[in-house]
PDB file of C-alpha atoms in Angstrom:
ATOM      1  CA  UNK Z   1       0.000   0.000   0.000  1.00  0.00           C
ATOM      2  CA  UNK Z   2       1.114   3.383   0.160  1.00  0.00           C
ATOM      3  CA  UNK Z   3       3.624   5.078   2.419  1.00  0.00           C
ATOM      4  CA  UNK Z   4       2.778   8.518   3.421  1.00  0.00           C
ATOM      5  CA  UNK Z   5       6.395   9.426   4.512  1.00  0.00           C
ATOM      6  CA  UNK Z   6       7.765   8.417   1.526  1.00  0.00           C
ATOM      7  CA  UNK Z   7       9.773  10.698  -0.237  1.00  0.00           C
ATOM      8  CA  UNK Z   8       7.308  10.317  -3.302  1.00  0.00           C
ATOM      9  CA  UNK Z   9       4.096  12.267  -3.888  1.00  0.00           C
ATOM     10  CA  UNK Z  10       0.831  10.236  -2.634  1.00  0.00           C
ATOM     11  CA  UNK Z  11      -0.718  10.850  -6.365  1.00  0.00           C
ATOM     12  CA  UNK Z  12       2.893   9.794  -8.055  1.00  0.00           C
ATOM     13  CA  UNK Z  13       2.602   6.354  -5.375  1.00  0.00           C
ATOM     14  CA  UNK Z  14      -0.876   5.372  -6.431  1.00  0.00           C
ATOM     15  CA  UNK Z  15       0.127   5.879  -9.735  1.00  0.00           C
ATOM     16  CA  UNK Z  16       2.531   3.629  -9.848  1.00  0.00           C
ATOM     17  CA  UNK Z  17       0.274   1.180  -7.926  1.00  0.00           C
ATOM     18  CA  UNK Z  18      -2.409   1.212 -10.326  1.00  0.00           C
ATOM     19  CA  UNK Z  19      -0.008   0.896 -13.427  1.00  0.00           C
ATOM     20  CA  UNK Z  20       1.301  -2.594 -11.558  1.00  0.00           C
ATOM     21  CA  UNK Z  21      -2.959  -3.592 -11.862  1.00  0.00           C
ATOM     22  CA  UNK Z  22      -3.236  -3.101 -15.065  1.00  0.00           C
ATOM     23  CA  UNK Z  23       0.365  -4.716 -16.002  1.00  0.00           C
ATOM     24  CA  UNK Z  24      -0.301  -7.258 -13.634  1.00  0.00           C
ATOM     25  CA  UNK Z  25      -4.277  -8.413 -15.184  1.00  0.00           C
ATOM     26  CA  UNK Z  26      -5.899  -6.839 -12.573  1.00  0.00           C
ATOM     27  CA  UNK Z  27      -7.655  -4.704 -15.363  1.00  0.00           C
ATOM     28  CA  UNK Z  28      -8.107  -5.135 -18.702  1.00  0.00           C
ATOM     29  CA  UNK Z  29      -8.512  -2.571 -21.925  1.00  0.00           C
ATOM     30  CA  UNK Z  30     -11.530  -1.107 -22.069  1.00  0.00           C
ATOM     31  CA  UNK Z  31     -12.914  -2.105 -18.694  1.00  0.00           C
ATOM     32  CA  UNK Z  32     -13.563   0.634 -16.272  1.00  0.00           C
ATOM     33  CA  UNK Z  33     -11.668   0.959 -13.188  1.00  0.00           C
ATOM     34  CA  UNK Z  34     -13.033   2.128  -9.351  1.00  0.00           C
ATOM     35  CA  UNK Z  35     -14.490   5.855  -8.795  1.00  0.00           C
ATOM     36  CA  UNK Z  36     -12.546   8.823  -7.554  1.00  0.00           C
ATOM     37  CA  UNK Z  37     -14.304   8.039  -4.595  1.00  0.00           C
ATOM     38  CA  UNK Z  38     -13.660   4.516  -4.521  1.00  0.00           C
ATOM     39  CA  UNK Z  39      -9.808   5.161  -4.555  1.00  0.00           C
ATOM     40  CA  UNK Z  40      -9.783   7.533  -1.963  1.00  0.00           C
ATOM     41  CA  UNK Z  41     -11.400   5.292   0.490  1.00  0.00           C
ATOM     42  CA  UNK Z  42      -9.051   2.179  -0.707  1.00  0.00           C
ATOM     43  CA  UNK Z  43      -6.303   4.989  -0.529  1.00  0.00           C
ATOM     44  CA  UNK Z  44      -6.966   6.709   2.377  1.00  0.00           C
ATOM     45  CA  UNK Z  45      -6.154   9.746   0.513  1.00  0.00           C
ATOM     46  CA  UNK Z  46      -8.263  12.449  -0.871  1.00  0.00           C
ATOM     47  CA  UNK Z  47     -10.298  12.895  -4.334  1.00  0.00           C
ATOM     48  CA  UNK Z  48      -8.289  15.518  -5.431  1.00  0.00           C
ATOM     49  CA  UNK Z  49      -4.749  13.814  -4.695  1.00  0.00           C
ATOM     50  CA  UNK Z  50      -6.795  10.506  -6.583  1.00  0.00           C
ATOM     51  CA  UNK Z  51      -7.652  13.057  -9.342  1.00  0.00           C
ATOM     52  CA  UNK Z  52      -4.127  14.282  -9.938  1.00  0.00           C
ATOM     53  CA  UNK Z  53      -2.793  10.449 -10.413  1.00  0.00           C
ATOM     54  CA  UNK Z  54      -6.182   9.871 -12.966  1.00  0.00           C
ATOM     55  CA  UNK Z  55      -5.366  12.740 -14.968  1.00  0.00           C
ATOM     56  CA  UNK Z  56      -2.121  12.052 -14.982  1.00  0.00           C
ATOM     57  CA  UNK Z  57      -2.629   8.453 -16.374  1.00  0.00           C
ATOM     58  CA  UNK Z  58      -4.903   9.787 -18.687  1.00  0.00           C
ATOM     59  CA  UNK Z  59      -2.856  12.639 -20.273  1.00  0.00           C
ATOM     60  CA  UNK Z  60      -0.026   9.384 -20.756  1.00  0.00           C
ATOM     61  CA  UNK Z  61      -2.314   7.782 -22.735  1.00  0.00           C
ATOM     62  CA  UNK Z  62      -3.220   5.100 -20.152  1.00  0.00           C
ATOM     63  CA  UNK Z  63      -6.146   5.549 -19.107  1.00  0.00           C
ATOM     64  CA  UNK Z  64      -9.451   7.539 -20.927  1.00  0.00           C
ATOM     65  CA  UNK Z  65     -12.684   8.948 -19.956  1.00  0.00           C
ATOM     66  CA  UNK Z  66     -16.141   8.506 -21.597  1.00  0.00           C
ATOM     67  CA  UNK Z  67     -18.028  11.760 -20.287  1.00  0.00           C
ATOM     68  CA  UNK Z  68     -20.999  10.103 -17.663  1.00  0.00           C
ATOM     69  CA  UNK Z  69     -19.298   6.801 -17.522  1.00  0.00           C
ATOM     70  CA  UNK Z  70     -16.336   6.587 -16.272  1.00  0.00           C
ATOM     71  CA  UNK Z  71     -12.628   6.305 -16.681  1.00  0.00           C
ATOM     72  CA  UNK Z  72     -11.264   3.230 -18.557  1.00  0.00           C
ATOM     73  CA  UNK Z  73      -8.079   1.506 -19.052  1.00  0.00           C
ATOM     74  CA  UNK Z  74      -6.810   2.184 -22.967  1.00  0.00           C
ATOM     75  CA  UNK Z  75      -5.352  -0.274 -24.888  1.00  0.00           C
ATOM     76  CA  UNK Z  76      -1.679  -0.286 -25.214  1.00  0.00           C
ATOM     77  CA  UNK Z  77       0.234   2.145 -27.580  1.00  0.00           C
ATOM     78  CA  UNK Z  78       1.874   0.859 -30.332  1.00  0.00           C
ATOM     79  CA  UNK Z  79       5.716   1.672 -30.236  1.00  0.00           C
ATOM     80  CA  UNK Z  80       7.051   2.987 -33.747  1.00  0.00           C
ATOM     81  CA  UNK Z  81      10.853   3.015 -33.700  1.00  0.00           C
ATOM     82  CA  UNK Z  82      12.516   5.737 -35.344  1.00  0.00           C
ATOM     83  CA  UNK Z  83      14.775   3.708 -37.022  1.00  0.00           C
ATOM     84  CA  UNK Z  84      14.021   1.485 -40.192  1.00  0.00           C
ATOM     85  CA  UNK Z  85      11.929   2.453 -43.307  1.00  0.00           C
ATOM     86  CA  UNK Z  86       8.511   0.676 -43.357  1.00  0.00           C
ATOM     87  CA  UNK Z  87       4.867   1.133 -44.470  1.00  0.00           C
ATOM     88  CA  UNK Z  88       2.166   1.086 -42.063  1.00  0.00           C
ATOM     89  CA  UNK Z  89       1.103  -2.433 -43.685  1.00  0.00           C
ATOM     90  CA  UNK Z  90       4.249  -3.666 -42.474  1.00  0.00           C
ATOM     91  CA  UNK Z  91       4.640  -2.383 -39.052  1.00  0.00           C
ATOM     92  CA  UNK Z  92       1.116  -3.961 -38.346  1.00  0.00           C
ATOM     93  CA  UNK Z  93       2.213  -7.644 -39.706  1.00  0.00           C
ATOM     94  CA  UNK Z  94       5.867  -7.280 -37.208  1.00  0.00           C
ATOM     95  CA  UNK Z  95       2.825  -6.683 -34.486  1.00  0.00           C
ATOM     96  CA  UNK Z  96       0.855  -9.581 -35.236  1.00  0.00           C
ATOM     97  CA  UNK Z  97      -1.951  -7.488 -36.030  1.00  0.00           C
ATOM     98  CA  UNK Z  98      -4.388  -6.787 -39.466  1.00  0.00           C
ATOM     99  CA  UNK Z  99      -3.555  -3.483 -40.974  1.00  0.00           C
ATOM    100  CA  UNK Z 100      -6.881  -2.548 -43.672  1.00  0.00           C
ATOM    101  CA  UNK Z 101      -7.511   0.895 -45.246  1.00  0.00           C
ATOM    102  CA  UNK Z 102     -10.227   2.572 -46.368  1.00  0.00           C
ATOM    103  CA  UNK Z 103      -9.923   4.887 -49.256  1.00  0.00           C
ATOM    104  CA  UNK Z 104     -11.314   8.487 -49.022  1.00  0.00           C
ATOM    105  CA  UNK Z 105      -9.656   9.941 -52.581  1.00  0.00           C
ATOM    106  CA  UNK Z 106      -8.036   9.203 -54.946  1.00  0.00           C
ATOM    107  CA  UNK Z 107      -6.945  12.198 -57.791  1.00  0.00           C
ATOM    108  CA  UNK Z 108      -4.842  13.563 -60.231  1.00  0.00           C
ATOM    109  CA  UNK Z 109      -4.190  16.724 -59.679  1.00  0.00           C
ATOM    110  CA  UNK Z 110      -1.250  19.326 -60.633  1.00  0.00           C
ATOM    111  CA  UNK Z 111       1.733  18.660 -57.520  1.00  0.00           C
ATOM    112  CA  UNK Z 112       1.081  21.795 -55.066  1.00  0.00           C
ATOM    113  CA  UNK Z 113       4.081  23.870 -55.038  1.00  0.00           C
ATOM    114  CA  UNK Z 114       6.097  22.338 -51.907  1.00  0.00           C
ATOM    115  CA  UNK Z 115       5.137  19.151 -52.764  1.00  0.00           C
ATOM    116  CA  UNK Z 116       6.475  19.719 -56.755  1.00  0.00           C
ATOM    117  CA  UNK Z 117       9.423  20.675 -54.371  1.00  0.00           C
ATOM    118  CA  UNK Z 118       9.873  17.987 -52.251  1.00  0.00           C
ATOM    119  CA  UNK Z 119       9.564  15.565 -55.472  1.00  0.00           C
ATOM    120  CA  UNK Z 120      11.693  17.530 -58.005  1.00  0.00           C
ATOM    121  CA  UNK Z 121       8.849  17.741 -60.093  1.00  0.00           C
ATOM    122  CA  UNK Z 122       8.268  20.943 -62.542  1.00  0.00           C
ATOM    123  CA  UNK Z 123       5.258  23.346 -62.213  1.00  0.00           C
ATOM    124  CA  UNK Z 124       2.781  21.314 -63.771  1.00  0.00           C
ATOM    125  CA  UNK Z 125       3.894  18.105 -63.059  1.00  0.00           C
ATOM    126  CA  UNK Z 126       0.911  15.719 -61.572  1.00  0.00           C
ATOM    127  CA  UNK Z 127       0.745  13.873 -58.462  1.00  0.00           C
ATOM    128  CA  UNK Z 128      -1.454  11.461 -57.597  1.00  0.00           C
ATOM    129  CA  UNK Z 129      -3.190  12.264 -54.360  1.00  0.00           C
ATOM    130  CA  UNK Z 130      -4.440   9.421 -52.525  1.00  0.00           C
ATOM    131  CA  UNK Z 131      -6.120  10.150 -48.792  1.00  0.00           C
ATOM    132  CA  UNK Z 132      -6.820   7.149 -46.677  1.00  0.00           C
ATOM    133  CA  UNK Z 133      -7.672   5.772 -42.759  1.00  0.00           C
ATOM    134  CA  UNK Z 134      -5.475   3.331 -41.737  1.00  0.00           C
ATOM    135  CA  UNK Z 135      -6.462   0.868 -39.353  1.00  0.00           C
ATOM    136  CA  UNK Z 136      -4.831  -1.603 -36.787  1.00  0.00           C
ATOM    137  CA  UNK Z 137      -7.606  -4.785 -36.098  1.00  0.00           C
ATOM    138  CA  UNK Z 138     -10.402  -2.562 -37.061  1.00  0.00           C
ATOM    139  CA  UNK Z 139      -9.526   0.077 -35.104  1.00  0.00           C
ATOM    140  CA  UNK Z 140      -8.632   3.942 -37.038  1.00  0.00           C
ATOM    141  CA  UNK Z 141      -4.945   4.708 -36.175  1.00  0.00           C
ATOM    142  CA  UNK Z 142      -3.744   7.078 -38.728  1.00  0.00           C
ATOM    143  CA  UNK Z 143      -5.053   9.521 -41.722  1.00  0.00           C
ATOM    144  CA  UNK Z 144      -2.795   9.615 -44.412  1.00  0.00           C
ATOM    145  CA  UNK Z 145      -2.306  11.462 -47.654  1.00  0.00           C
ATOM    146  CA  UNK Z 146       0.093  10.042 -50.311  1.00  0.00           C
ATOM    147  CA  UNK Z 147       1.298  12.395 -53.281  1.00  0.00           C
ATOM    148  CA  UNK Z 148       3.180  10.330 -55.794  1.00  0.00           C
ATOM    149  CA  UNK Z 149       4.783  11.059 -59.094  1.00  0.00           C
ATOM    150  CA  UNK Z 150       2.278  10.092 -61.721  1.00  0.00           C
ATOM    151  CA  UNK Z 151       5.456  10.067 -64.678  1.00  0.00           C
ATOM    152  CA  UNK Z 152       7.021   7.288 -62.194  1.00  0.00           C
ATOM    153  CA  UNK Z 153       3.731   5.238 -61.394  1.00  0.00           C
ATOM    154  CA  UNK Z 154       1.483   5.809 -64.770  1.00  0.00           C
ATOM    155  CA  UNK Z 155      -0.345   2.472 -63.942  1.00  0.00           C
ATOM    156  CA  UNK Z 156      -1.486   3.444 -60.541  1.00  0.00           C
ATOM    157  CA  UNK Z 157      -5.260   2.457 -59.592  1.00  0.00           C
ATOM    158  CA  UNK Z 158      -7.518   2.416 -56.787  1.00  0.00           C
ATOM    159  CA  UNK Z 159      -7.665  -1.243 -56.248  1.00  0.00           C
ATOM    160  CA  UNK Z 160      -3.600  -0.631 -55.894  1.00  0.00           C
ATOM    161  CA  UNK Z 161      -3.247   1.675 -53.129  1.00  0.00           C
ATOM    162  CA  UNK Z 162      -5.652  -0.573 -51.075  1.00  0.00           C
ATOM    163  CA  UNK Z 163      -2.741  -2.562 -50.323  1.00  0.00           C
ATOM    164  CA  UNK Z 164       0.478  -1.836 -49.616  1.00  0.00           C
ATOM    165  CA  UNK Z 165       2.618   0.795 -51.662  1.00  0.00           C
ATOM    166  CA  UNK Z 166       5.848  -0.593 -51.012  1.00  0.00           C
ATOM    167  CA  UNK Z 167       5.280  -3.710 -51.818  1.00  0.00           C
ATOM    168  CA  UNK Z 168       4.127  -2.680 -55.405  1.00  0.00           C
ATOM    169  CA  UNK Z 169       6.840  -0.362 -55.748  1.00  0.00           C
ATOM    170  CA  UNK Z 170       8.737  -3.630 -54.876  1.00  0.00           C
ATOM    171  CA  UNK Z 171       7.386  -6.412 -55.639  1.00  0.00           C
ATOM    172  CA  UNK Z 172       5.770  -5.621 -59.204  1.00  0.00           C
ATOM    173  CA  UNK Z 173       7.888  -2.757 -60.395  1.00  0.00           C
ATOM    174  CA  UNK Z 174      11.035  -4.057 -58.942  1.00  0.00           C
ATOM    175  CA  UNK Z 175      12.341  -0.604 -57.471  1.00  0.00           C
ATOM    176  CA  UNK Z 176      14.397  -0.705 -54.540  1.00  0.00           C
ATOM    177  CA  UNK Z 177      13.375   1.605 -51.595  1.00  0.00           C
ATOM    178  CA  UNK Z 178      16.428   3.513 -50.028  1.00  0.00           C
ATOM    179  CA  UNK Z 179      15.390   5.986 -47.089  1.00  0.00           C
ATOM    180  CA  UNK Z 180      13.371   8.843 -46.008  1.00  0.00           C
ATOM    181  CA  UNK Z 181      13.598  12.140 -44.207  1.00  0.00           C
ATOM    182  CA  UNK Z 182      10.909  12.989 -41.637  1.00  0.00           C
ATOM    183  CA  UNK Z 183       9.585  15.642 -39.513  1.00  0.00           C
ATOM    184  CA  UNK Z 184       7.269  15.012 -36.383  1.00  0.00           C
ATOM    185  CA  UNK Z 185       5.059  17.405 -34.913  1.00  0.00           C
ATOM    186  CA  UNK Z 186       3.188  17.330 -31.559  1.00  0.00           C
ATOM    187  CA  UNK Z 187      -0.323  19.104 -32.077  1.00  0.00           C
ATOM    188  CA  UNK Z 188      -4.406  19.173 -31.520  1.00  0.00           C
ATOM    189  CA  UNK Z 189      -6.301  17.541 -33.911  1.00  0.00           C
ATOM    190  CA  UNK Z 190      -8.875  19.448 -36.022  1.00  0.00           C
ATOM    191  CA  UNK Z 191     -12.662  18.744 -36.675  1.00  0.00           C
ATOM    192  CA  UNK Z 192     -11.792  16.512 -39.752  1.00  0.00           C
ATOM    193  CA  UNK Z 193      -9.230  14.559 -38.661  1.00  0.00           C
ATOM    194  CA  UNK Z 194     -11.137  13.744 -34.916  1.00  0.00           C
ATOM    195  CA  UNK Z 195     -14.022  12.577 -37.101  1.00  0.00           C
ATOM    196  CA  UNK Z 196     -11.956  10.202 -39.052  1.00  0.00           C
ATOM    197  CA  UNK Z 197      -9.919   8.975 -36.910  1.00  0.00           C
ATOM    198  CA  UNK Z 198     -13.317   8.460 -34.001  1.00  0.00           C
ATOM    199  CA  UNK Z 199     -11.659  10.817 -31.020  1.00  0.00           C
ATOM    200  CA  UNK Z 200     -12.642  13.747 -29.200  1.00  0.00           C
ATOM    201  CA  UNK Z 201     -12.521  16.979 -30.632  1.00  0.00           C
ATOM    202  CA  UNK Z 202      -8.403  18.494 -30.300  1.00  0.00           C
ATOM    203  CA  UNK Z 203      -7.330  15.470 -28.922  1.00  0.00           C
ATOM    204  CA  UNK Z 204      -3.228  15.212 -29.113  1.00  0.00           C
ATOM    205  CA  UNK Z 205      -2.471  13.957 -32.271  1.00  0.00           C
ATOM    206  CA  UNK Z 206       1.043  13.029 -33.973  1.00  0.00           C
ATOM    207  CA  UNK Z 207       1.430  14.994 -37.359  1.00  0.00           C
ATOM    208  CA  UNK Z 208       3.813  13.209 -39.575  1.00  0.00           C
ATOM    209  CA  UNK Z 209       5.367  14.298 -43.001  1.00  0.00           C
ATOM    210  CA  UNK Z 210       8.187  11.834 -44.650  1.00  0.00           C
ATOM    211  CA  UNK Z 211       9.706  12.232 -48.409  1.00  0.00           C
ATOM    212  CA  UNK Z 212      11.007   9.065 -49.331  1.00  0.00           C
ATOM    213  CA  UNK Z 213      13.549   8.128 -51.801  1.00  0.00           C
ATOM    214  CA  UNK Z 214      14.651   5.284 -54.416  1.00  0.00           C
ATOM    215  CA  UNK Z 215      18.105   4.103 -54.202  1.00  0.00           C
ATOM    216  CA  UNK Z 216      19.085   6.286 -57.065  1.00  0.00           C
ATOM    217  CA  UNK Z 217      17.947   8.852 -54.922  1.00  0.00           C
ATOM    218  CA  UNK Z 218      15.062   9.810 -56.858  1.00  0.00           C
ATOM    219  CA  UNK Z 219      12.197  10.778 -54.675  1.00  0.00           C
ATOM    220  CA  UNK Z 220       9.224   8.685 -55.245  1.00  0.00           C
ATOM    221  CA  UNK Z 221       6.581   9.949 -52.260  1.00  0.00           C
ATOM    222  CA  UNK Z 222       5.667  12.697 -49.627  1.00  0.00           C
ATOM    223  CA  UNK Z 223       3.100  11.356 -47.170  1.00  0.00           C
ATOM    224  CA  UNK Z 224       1.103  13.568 -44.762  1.00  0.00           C
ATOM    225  CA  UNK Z 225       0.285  11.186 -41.565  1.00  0.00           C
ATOM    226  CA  UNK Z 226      -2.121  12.235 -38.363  1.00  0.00           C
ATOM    227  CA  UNK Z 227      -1.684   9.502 -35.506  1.00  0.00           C
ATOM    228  CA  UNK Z 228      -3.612   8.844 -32.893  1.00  0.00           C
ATOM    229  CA  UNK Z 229      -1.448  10.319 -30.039  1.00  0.00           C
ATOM    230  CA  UNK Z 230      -3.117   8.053 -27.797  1.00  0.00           C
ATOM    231  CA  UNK Z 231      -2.766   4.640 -29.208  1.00  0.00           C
ATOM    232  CA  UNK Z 232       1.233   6.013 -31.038  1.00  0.00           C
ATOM    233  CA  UNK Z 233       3.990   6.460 -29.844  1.00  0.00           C
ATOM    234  CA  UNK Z 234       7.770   6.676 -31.469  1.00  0.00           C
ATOM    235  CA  UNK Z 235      10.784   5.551 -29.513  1.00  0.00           C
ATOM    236  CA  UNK Z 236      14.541   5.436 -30.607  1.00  0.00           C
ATOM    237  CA  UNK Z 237      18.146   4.725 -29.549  1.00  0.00           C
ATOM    238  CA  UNK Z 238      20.594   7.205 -28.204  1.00  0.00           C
ATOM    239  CA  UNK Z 239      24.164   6.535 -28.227  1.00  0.00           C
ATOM    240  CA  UNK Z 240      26.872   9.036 -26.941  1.00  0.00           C
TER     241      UNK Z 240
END
């Protein structure tokens, strides 16, 4: 139980204590756990020290709240290393879980200016712009917007990007996949994106944009990527 002359706060201690439930079995995603005032009677603390270590949990992505319910335990976030160049069908299969898609656009359309840029195209060279919803068994993860070089991928179709990019790029038309340059950006998601992706209204989100490259170095993509930042995260290794 807790020690109150610890040298750790009473909210950080039951913190802790509940994360050891919930790795432990004790709870479960998605089932709710006890009250405010159910913890600070089983705590001998009070609600607002309880409340502190809730929010807490809940602004790690832990736990969530369903306004007139209750506070439930989330399911656990997927860890994206930031290291390796894979597609999101592929990080799902190395997880043991189905990655599907479904397809909101899919145009021709002249390459806005950064992203004629980004891909060394000229002024009115065309992109194909392909907007999707990615989803981890069933459940919306990402929204994603692909702009790729029509001049290198003439034959692209709709029943095509419902699969995997990569492997077409590889597998069919035998180009070889080098690297990619990314930016992340913390930020609140806006009306659009919290309807696709089924969360709250400016919930944190992870805004991706990556420009990826053939091993001739010819630049072959620039995707535009919203992640849940509740069920993402990215970790990496740091070596002095």
């Amino acid at each position: 139980m807790l020690k109150k002359n610890h040298p750790l706060p009473m909210y950080y201690q039951i913190e802790e204590f509940l994360k050891l439930e919930i790795n432990e079995g004790a709870f479960h995603p998605g089932d709710m756990i006890p009250s405010e005032r159910e913890l600070s009677e089983r705590f001998q603390v009070s609600r607002m020290t309880v409340r502190q270590a809730v929010s807490n949990m809940v602004n790690d992505g832990i736990l969530y709240r369903e306004k007139g319910r209750g506070t439930f335990v989330a399911e656990k976030k997927i860890e994206q290393p930031l290291k390796g160049l894979t597609s999101f069908t592929e990080d799902m299969k190395l997880r043991g879980m189905s990655s599907s898609s479904r397809l909101l656009s899919f145009d021709v359309m002249q390459a806005p200016q950064d992203i004629a840029s980004k891909l060394n195209l000229d002024d009115d060279g065309d992109v194909y712009a392909v907007k999707r919803i990615r989803f981890a068994d069933k459940q919306a993860m990402a929204v994603e917007t692909s702009f790729l070089p029509v001049s290198l991928l003439p034959d692209l179709t709709e029943e095509i990007v419902h699969g995997s990019m990569y492997e077409y790029l590889e597998n069919v038309l035998d180009l070889r996949i080098s690297h990619a340059c990314q930016e992340i950006e913390a930020r609140a998601a806006d009306e659009k994106e919290s309807e696709d992706l089924q969360i709250e209204a400016h919930s944190p989100v992870l805004h991706i944009e990556r420009c990826s490259y053939l091993d001739n170095r010819v630049p072959f993509e620039v995707v535009k990527s919203t992640y849940r930042a509740d069920r993402y995260k990215f970790i990496s290794d740091i070596e002095r």
